[in-house]
Coordinates of C-alpha atoms in Angstrom, one line a residue:
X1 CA 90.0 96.2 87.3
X2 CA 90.8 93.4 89.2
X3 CA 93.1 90.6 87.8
X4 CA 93.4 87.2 89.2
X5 CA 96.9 86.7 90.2
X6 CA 99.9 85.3 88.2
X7 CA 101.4 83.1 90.2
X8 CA 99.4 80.0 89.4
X9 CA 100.3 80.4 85.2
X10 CA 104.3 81.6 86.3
X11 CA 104.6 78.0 88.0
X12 CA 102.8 75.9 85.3
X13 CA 105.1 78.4 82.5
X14 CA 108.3 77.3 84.6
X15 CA 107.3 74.0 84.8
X16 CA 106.9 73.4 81.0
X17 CA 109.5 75.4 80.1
X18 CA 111.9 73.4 82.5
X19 CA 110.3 69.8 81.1
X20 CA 110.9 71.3 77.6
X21 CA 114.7 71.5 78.5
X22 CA 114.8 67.9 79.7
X23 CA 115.5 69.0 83.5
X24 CA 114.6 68.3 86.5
X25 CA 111.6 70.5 88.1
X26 CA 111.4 71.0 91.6
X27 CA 108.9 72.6 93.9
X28 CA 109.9 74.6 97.2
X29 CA 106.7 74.3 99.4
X30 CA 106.2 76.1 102.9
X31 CA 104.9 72.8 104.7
X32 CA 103.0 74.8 107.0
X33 CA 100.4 76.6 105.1
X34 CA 97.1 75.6 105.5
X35 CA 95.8 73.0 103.4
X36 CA 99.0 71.9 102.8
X37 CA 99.1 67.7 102.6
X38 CA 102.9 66.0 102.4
X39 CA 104.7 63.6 103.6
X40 CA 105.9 65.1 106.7
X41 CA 108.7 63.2 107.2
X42 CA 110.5 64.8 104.7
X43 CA 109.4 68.3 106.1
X44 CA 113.1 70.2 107.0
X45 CA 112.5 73.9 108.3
X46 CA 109.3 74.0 107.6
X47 CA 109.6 73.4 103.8
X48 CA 109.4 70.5 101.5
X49 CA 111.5 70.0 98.1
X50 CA 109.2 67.9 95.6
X51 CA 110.5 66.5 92.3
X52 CA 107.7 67.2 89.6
X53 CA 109.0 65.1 87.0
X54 CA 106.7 64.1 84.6
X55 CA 107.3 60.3 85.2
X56 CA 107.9 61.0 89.1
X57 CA 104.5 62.1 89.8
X58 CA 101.0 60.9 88.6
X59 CA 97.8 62.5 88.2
X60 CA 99.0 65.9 88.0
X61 CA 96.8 68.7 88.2
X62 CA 98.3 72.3 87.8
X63 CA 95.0 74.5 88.9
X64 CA 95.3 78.1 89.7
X65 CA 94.0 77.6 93.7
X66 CA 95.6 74.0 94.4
X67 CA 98.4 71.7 92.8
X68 CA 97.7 67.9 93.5
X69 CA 99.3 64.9 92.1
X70 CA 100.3 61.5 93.4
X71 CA 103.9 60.5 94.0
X72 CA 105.7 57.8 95.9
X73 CA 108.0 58.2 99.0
X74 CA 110.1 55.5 100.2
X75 CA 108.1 53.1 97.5
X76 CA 105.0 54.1 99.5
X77 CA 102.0 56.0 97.3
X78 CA 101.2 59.5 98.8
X79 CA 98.5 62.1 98.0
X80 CA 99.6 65.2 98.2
X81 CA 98.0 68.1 97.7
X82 CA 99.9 71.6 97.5
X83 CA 98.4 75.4 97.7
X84 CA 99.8 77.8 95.2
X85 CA 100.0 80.3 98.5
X86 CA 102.8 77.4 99.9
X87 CA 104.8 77.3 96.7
X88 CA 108.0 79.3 97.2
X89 CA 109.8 78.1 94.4
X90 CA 110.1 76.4 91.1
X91 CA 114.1 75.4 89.8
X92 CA 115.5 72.8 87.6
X93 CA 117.4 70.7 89.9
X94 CA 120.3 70.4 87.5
X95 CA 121.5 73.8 86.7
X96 CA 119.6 76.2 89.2
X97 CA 117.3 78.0 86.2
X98 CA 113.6 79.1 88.0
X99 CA 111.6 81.3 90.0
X100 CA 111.4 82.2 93.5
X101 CA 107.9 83.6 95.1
X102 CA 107.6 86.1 98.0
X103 CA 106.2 84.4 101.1
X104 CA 104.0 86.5 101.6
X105 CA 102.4 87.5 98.1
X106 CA 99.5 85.5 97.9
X107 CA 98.8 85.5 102.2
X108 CA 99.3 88.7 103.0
X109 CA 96.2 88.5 105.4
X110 CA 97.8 85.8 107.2
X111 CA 101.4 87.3 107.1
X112 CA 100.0 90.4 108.6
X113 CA 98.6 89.0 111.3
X114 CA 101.9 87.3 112.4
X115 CA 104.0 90.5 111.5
X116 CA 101.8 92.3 113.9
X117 CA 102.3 89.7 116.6
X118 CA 106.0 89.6 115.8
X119 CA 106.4 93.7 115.7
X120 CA 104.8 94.0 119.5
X121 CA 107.4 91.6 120.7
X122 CA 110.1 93.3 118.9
X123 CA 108.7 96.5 120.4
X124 CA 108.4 95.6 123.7
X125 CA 112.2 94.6 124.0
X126 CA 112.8 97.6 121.5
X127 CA 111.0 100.1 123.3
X128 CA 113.1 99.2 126.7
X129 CA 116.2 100.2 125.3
X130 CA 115.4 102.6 122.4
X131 CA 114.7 106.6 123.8
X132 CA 112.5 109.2 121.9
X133 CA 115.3 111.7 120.3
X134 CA 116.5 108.9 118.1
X135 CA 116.0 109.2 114.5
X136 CA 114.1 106.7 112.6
X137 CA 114.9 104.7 109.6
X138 CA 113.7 106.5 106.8
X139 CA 113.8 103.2 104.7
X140 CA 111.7 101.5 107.2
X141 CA 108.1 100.3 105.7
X142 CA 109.4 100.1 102.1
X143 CA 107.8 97.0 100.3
X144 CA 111.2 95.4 98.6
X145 CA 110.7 94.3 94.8
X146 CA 109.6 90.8 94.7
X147 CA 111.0 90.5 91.2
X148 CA 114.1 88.6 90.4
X149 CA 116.8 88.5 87.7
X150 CA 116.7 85.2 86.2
X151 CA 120.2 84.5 84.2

C-alpha cells in the first residue's frame, strides 16, 4: 500500500518542536527547484536560509505539497512560496538541533534525469582513460541511508 510521504509532517514536527524550545527555526531551501519563489538576492549556492520564527513570518501555511508565508527582507514585504521537494533542512539556529533531507528524496524523477546527463560526461572522460581488465567498485550503485543521528 502506498503511503504519502513523510517529509511534509517531519518539517511541521521539527518546526513545533523547535518553537516549543523557544529557538530559532530555520529552513534550508534549494532555490532552484521549480516552483520555488524567494527573494533571490539572498540566494548563495543555490540555496536560501529562511528564519521561520513565529513572529518573523506571517500567514504561515505548513501544507504537505507547498509551504508559503509572508516575510519581510530589507523592510520590504515578500511572498514566498517554498516546495517541500526544495526543503533540505530544518535546525534551530541557536544550538544546531534538526533535520537534514536527501536532495533527492522527494525528486528523484528530476535527479535522475540530471545524474544520467552527468554520468555520460563522467563516462566520456572516464571511458578515455579507464581499460576493460579493471575491476569495478563493488560498492558502486548502493543507495546510502538517508537517515541521520540527531544528538
Amino acid at each position: 500500500m502506498d503511503m504519502t510521504p513523510n517529509k511534509p509532517y517531519l518539517i511541521r514536527a521539527f518546526y513545533e518542536w523547535i518553537v516549543d524550545n523557544n529557538l530559532t527555526p530555520y529552513l534550508v531551501v534549494n532555490a532552484s527547484i521549480q516552483g520555488c519563489k524567494v527573494p533571490t538576492q539572498h540566494i548563495q549556492n543555490g540555496q536560501i536560509v529562511l528564519n521561520i520564527l513565529p513572529s518573523a513570518v506571517g500567514n504561515m501555511l505548513m501544507g504537505n505539497d507547498v509551504i508559503t508565508f509572508n516575510a519581510r527582507f530589507g523592510g520590504k514585504p515578500f511572498a514566498l512560496t517554498v516546495p517541500i521537494k526544495a526543503v533540505l533542512a530544518i535546525y534551530a539556529r541557536e544550538n544546531g538541533a534538526g533535520t537534514m533531507f536527501d536532495a533527492e528524496e522527494d525528486g528523484d524523477e528530476d535527479m535522475h534525469q540530471l545524474d544520467s546527463v552527468a554520468d555520460d560526461d563522467a563516462m566520456d572522460s572516464a571511458g578515455q582513460n579507464a581499460s576493460d581488465d579493471e575491476p569495478t567498485d563493488p560498492n558502486k550503485g548502493k543507495k546510502v541511508s538517508h537517515l541521520r543521528v540527531i544528538k
